[in-house]
mmCIF file of C-alpha atoms in Angstrom:
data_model
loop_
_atom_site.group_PDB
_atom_site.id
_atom_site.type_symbol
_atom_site.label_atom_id
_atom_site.label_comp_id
_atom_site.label_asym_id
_atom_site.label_seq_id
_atom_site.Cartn_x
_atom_site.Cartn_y
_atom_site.Cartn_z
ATOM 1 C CA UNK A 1 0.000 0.000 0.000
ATOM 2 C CA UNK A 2 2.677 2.461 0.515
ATOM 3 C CA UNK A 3 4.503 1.764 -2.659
ATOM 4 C CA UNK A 4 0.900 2.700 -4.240
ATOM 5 C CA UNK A 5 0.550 5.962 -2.379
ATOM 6 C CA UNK A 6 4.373 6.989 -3.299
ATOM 7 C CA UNK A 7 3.664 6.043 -7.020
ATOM 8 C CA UNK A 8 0.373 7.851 -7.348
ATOM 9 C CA UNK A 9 1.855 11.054 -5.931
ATOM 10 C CA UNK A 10 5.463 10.476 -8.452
ATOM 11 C CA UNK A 11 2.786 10.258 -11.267
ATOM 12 C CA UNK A 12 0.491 13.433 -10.432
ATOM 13 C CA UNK A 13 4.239 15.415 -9.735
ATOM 14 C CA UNK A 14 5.301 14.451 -13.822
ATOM 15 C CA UNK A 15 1.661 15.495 -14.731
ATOM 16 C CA UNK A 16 1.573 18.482 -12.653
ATOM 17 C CA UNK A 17 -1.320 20.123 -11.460
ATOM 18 C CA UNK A 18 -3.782 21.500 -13.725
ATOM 19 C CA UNK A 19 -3.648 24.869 -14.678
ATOM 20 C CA UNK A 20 -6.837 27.239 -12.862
ATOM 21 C CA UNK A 21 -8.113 29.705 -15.535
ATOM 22 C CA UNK A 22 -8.226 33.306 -14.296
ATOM 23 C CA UNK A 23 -11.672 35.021 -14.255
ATOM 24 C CA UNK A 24 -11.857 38.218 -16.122
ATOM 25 C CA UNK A 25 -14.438 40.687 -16.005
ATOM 26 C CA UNK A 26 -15.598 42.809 -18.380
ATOM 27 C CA UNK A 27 -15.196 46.713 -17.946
ATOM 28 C CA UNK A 28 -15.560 47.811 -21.702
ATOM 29 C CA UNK A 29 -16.187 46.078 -25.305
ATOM 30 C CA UNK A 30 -16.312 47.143 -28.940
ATOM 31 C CA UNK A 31 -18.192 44.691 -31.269
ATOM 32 C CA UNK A 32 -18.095 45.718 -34.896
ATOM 33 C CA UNK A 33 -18.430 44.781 -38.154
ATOM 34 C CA UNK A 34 -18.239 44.484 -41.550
ATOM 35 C CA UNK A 35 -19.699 44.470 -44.819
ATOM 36 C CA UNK A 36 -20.281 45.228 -48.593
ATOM 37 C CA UNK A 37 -23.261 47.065 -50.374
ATOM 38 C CA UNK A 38 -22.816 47.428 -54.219
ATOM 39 C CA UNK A 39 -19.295 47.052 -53.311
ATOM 40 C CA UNK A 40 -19.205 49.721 -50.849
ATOM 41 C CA UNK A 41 -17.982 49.061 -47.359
ATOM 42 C CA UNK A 42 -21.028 48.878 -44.863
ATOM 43 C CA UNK A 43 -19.702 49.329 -41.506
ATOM 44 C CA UNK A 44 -21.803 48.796 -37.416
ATOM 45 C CA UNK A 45 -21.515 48.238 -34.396
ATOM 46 C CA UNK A 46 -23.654 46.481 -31.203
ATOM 47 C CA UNK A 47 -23.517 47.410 -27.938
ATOM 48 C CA UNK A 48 -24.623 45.646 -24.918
ATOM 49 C CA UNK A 49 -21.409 43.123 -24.291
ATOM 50 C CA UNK A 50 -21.995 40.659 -21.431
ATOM 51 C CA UNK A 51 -19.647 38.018 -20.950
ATOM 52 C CA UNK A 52 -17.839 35.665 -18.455
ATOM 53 C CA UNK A 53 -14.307 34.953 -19.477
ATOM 54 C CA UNK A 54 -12.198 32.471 -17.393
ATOM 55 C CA UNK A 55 -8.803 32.317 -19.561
ATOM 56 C CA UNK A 56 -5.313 31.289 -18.517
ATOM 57 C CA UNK A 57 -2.920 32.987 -21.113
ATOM 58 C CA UNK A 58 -0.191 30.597 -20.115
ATOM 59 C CA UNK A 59 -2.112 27.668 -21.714
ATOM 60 C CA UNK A 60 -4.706 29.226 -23.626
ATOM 61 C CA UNK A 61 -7.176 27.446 -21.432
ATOM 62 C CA UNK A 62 -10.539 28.212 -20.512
ATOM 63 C CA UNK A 63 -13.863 29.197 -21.306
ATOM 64 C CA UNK A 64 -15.827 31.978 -22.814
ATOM 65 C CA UNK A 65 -19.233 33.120 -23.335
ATOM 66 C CA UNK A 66 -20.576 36.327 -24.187
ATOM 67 C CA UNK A 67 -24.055 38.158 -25.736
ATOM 68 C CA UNK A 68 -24.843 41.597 -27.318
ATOM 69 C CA UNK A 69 -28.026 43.425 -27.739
ATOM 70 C CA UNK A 70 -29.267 43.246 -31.076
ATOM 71 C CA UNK A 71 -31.699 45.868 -30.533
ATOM 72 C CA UNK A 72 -28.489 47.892 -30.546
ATOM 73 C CA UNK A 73 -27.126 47.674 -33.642
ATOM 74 C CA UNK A 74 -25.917 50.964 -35.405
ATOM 75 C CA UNK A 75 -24.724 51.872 -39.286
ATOM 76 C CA UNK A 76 -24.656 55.452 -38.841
ATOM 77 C CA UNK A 77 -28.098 55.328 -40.960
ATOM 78 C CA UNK A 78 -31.286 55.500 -39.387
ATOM 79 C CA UNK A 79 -32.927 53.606 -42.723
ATOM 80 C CA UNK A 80 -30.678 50.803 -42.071
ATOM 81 C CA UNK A 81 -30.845 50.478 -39.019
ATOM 82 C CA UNK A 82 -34.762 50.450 -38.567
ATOM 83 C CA UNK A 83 -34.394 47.096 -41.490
ATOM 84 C CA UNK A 84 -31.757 45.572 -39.988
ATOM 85 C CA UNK A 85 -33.597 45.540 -36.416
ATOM 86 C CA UNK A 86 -37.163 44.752 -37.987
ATOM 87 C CA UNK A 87 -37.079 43.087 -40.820
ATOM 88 C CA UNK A 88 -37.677 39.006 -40.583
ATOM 89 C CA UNK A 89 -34.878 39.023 -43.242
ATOM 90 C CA UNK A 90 -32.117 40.684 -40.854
ATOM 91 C CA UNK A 91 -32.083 40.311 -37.433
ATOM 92 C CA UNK A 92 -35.776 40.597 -36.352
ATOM 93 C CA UNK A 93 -34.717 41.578 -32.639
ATOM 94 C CA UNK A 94 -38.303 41.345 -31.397
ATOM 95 C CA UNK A 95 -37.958 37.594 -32.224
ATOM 96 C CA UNK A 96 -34.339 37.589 -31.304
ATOM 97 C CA UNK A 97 -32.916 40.229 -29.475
ATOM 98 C CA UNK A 98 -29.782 38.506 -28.482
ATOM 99 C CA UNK A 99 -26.614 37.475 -30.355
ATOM 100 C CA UNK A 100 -24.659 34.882 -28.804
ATOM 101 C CA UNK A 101 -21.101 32.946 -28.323
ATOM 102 C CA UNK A 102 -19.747 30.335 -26.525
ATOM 103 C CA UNK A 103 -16.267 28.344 -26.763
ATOM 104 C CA UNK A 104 -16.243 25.333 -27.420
ATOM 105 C CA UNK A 105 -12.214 25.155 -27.589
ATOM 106 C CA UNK A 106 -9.570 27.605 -26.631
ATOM 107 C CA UNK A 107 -5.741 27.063 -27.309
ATOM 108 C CA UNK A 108 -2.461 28.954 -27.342
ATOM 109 C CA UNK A 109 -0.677 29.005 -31.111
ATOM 110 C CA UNK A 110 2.868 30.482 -31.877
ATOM 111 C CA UNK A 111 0.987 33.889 -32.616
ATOM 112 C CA UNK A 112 -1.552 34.226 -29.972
ATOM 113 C CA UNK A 113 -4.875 32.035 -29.519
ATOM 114 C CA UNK A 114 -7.719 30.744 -31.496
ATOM 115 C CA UNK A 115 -11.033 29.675 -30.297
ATOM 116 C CA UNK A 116 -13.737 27.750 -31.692
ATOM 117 C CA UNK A 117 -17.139 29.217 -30.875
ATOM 118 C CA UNK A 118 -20.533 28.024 -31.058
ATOM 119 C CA UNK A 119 -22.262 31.177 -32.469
ATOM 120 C CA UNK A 120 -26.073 32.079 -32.575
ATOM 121 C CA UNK A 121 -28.125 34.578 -34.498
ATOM 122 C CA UNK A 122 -31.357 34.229 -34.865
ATOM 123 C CA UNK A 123 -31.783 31.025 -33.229
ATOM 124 C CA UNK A 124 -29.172 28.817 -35.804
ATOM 125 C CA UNK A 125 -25.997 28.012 -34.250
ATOM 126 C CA UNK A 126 -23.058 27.851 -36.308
ATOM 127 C CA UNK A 127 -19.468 27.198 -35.214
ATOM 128 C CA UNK A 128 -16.414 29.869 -35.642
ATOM 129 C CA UNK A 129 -12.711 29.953 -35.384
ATOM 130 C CA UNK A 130 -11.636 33.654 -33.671
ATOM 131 C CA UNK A 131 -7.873 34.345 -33.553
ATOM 132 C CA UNK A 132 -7.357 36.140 -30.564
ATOM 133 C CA UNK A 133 -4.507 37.832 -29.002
ATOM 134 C CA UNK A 134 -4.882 38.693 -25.327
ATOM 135 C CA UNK A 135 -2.127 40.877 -23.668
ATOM 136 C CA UNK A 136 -2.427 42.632 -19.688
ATOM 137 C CA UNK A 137 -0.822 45.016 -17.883
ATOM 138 C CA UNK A 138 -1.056 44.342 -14.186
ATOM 139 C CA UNK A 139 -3.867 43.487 -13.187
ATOM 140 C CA UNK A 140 -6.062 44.784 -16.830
ATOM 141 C CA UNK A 141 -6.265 42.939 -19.819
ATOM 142 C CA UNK A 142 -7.428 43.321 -23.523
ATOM 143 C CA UNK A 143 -8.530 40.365 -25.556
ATOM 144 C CA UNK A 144 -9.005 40.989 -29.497
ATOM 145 C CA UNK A 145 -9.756 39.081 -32.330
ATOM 146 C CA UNK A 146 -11.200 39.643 -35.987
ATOM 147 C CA UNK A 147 -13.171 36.724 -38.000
ATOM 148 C CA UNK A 148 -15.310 36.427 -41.055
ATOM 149 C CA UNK A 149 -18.562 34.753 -41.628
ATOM 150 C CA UNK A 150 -20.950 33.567 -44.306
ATOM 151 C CA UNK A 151 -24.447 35.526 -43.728
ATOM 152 C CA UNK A 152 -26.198 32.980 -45.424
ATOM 153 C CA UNK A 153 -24.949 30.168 -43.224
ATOM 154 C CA UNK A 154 -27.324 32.372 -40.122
ATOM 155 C CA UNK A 155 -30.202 32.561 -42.673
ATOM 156 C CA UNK A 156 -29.430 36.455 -42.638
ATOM 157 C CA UNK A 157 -30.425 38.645 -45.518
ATOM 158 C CA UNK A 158 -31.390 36.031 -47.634
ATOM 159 C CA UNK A 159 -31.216 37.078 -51.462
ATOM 160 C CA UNK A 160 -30.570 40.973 -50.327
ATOM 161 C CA UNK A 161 -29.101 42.010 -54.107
ATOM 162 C CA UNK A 162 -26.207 44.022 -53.697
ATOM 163 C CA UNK A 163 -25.310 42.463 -50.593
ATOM 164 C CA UNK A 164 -21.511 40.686 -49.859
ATOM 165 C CA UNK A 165 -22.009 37.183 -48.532
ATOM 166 C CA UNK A 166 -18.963 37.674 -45.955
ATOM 167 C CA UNK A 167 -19.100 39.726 -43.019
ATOM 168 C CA UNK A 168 -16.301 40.519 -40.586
ATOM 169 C CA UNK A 169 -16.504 40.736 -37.576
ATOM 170 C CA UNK A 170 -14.336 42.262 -34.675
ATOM 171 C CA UNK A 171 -14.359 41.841 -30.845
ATOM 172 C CA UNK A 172 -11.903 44.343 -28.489
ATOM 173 C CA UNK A 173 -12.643 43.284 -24.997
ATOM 174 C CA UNK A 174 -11.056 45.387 -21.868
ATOM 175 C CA UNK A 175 -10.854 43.615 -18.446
ATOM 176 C CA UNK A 176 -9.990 43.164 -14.730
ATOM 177 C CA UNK A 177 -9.223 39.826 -12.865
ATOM 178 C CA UNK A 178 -12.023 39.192 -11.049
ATOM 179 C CA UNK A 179 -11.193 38.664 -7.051
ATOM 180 C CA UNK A 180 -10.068 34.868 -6.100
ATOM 181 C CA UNK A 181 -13.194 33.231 -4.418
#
Protein backbone atom coordinates (compact mmCIF):
# COMPACT_ATOMS: atom_id res chain seq x y z
CA UNK A 1 0.00 0.00 0.00
CA UNK A 2 2.68 2.46 0.52
CA UNK A 3 4.50 1.76 -2.66
CA UNK A 4 0.90 2.70 -4.24
CA UNK A 5 0.55 5.96 -2.38
CA UNK A 6 4.37 6.99 -3.30
CA UNK A 7 3.66 6.04 -7.02
CA UNK A 8 0.37 7.85 -7.35
CA UNK A 9 1.85 11.05 -5.93
CA UNK A 10 5.46 10.48 -8.45
CA UNK A 11 2.79 10.26 -11.27
CA UNK A 12 0.49 13.43 -10.43
CA UNK A 13 4.24 15.41 -9.73
CA UNK A 14 5.30 14.45 -13.82
CA UNK A 15 1.66 15.50 -14.73
CA UNK A 16 1.57 18.48 -12.65
CA UNK A 17 -1.32 20.12 -11.46
CA UNK A 18 -3.78 21.50 -13.73
CA UNK A 19 -3.65 24.87 -14.68
CA UNK A 20 -6.84 27.24 -12.86
CA UNK A 21 -8.11 29.71 -15.54
CA UNK A 22 -8.23 33.31 -14.30
CA UNK A 23 -11.67 35.02 -14.26
CA UNK A 24 -11.86 38.22 -16.12
CA UNK A 25 -14.44 40.69 -16.00
CA UNK A 26 -15.60 42.81 -18.38
CA UNK A 27 -15.20 46.71 -17.95
CA UNK A 28 -15.56 47.81 -21.70
CA UNK A 29 -16.19 46.08 -25.30
CA UNK A 30 -16.31 47.14 -28.94
CA UNK A 31 -18.19 44.69 -31.27
CA UNK A 32 -18.10 45.72 -34.90
CA UNK A 33 -18.43 44.78 -38.15
CA UNK A 34 -18.24 44.48 -41.55
CA UNK A 35 -19.70 44.47 -44.82
CA UNK A 36 -20.28 45.23 -48.59
CA UNK A 37 -23.26 47.06 -50.37
CA UNK A 38 -22.82 47.43 -54.22
CA UNK A 39 -19.30 47.05 -53.31
CA UNK A 40 -19.20 49.72 -50.85
CA UNK A 41 -17.98 49.06 -47.36
CA UNK A 42 -21.03 48.88 -44.86
CA UNK A 43 -19.70 49.33 -41.51
CA UNK A 44 -21.80 48.80 -37.42
CA UNK A 45 -21.51 48.24 -34.40
CA UNK A 46 -23.65 46.48 -31.20
CA UNK A 47 -23.52 47.41 -27.94
CA UNK A 48 -24.62 45.65 -24.92
CA UNK A 49 -21.41 43.12 -24.29
CA UNK A 50 -22.00 40.66 -21.43
CA UNK A 51 -19.65 38.02 -20.95
CA UNK A 52 -17.84 35.67 -18.45
CA UNK A 53 -14.31 34.95 -19.48
CA UNK A 54 -12.20 32.47 -17.39
CA UNK A 55 -8.80 32.32 -19.56
CA UNK A 56 -5.31 31.29 -18.52
CA UNK A 57 -2.92 32.99 -21.11
CA UNK A 58 -0.19 30.60 -20.11
CA UNK A 59 -2.11 27.67 -21.71
CA UNK A 60 -4.71 29.23 -23.63
CA UNK A 61 -7.18 27.45 -21.43
CA UNK A 62 -10.54 28.21 -20.51
CA UNK A 63 -13.86 29.20 -21.31
CA UNK A 64 -15.83 31.98 -22.81
CA UNK A 65 -19.23 33.12 -23.33
CA UNK A 66 -20.58 36.33 -24.19
CA UNK A 67 -24.06 38.16 -25.74
CA UNK A 68 -24.84 41.60 -27.32
CA UNK A 69 -28.03 43.42 -27.74
CA UNK A 70 -29.27 43.25 -31.08
CA UNK A 71 -31.70 45.87 -30.53
CA UNK A 72 -28.49 47.89 -30.55
CA UNK A 73 -27.13 47.67 -33.64
CA UNK A 74 -25.92 50.96 -35.40
CA UNK A 75 -24.72 51.87 -39.29
CA UNK A 76 -24.66 55.45 -38.84
CA UNK A 77 -28.10 55.33 -40.96
CA UNK A 78 -31.29 55.50 -39.39
CA UNK A 79 -32.93 53.61 -42.72
CA UNK A 80 -30.68 50.80 -42.07
CA UNK A 81 -30.85 50.48 -39.02
CA UNK A 82 -34.76 50.45 -38.57
CA UNK A 83 -34.39 47.10 -41.49
CA UNK A 84 -31.76 45.57 -39.99
CA UNK A 85 -33.60 45.54 -36.42
CA UNK A 86 -37.16 44.75 -37.99
CA UNK A 87 -37.08 43.09 -40.82
CA UNK A 88 -37.68 39.01 -40.58
CA UNK A 89 -34.88 39.02 -43.24
CA UNK A 90 -32.12 40.68 -40.85
CA UNK A 91 -32.08 40.31 -37.43
CA UNK A 92 -35.78 40.60 -36.35
CA UNK A 93 -34.72 41.58 -32.64
CA UNK A 94 -38.30 41.35 -31.40
CA UNK A 95 -37.96 37.59 -32.22
CA UNK A 96 -34.34 37.59 -31.30
CA UNK A 97 -32.92 40.23 -29.48
CA UNK A 98 -29.78 38.51 -28.48
CA UNK A 99 -26.61 37.47 -30.36
CA UNK A 100 -24.66 34.88 -28.80
CA UNK A 101 -21.10 32.95 -28.32
CA UNK A 102 -19.75 30.34 -26.52
CA UNK A 103 -16.27 28.34 -26.76
CA UNK A 104 -16.24 25.33 -27.42
CA UNK A 105 -12.21 25.16 -27.59
CA UNK A 106 -9.57 27.60 -26.63
CA UNK A 107 -5.74 27.06 -27.31
CA UNK A 108 -2.46 28.95 -27.34
CA UNK A 109 -0.68 29.01 -31.11
CA UNK A 110 2.87 30.48 -31.88
CA UNK A 111 0.99 33.89 -32.62
CA UNK A 112 -1.55 34.23 -29.97
CA UNK A 113 -4.88 32.03 -29.52
CA UNK A 114 -7.72 30.74 -31.50
CA UNK A 115 -11.03 29.67 -30.30
CA UNK A 116 -13.74 27.75 -31.69
CA UNK A 117 -17.14 29.22 -30.87
CA UNK A 118 -20.53 28.02 -31.06
CA UNK A 119 -22.26 31.18 -32.47
CA UNK A 120 -26.07 32.08 -32.57
CA UNK A 121 -28.12 34.58 -34.50
CA UNK A 122 -31.36 34.23 -34.87
CA UNK A 123 -31.78 31.03 -33.23
CA UNK A 124 -29.17 28.82 -35.80
CA UNK A 125 -26.00 28.01 -34.25
CA UNK A 126 -23.06 27.85 -36.31
CA UNK A 127 -19.47 27.20 -35.21
CA UNK A 128 -16.41 29.87 -35.64
CA UNK A 129 -12.71 29.95 -35.38
CA UNK A 130 -11.64 33.65 -33.67
CA UNK A 131 -7.87 34.34 -33.55
CA UNK A 132 -7.36 36.14 -30.56
CA UNK A 133 -4.51 37.83 -29.00
CA UNK A 134 -4.88 38.69 -25.33
CA UNK A 135 -2.13 40.88 -23.67
CA UNK A 136 -2.43 42.63 -19.69
CA UNK A 137 -0.82 45.02 -17.88
CA UNK A 138 -1.06 44.34 -14.19
CA UNK A 139 -3.87 43.49 -13.19
CA UNK A 140 -6.06 44.78 -16.83
CA UNK A 141 -6.27 42.94 -19.82
CA UNK A 142 -7.43 43.32 -23.52
CA UNK A 143 -8.53 40.37 -25.56
CA UNK A 144 -9.00 40.99 -29.50
CA UNK A 145 -9.76 39.08 -32.33
CA UNK A 146 -11.20 39.64 -35.99
CA UNK A 147 -13.17 36.72 -38.00
CA UNK A 148 -15.31 36.43 -41.05
CA UNK A 149 -18.56 34.75 -41.63
CA UNK A 150 -20.95 33.57 -44.31
CA UNK A 151 -24.45 35.53 -43.73
CA UNK A 152 -26.20 32.98 -45.42
CA UNK A 153 -24.95 30.17 -43.22
CA UNK A 154 -27.32 32.37 -40.12
CA UNK A 155 -30.20 32.56 -42.67
CA UNK A 156 -29.43 36.46 -42.64
CA UNK A 157 -30.42 38.65 -45.52
CA UNK A 158 -31.39 36.03 -47.63
CA UNK A 159 -31.22 37.08 -51.46
CA UNK A 160 -30.57 40.97 -50.33
CA UNK A 161 -29.10 42.01 -54.11
CA UNK A 162 -26.21 44.02 -53.70
CA UNK A 163 -25.31 42.46 -50.59
CA UNK A 164 -21.51 40.69 -49.86
CA UNK A 165 -22.01 37.18 -48.53
CA UNK A 166 -18.96 37.67 -45.96
CA UNK A 167 -19.10 39.73 -43.02
CA UNK A 168 -16.30 40.52 -40.59
CA UNK A 169 -16.50 40.74 -37.58
CA UNK A 170 -14.34 42.26 -34.67
CA UNK A 171 -14.36 41.84 -30.84
CA UNK A 172 -11.90 44.34 -28.49
CA UNK A 173 -12.64 43.28 -25.00
CA UNK A 174 -11.06 45.39 -21.87
CA UNK A 175 -10.85 43.61 -18.45
CA UNK A 176 -9.99 43.16 -14.73
CA UNK A 177 -9.22 39.83 -12.87
CA UNK A 178 -12.02 39.19 -11.05
CA UNK A 179 -11.19 38.66 -7.05
CA UNK A 180 -10.07 34.87 -6.10
CA UNK A 181 -13.19 33.23 -4.42
Amino acid sequence: MPRLVVLAFFLVSLVGSPAVAQVWKPTSASVTFRAKMFGTAVEGSFKGFTGQLQFDPTTGLGSMTATVDARTVDTDNTLRNRHLRDRETFFNVEKFPVLRMKSTRLEKTSTGYVGTFDLTVKNITRPVRVPFTFTTEGAKGTFAGTFSLNRNDFDFGKNTFGMSETVTVSLLVNTVTAPSQ
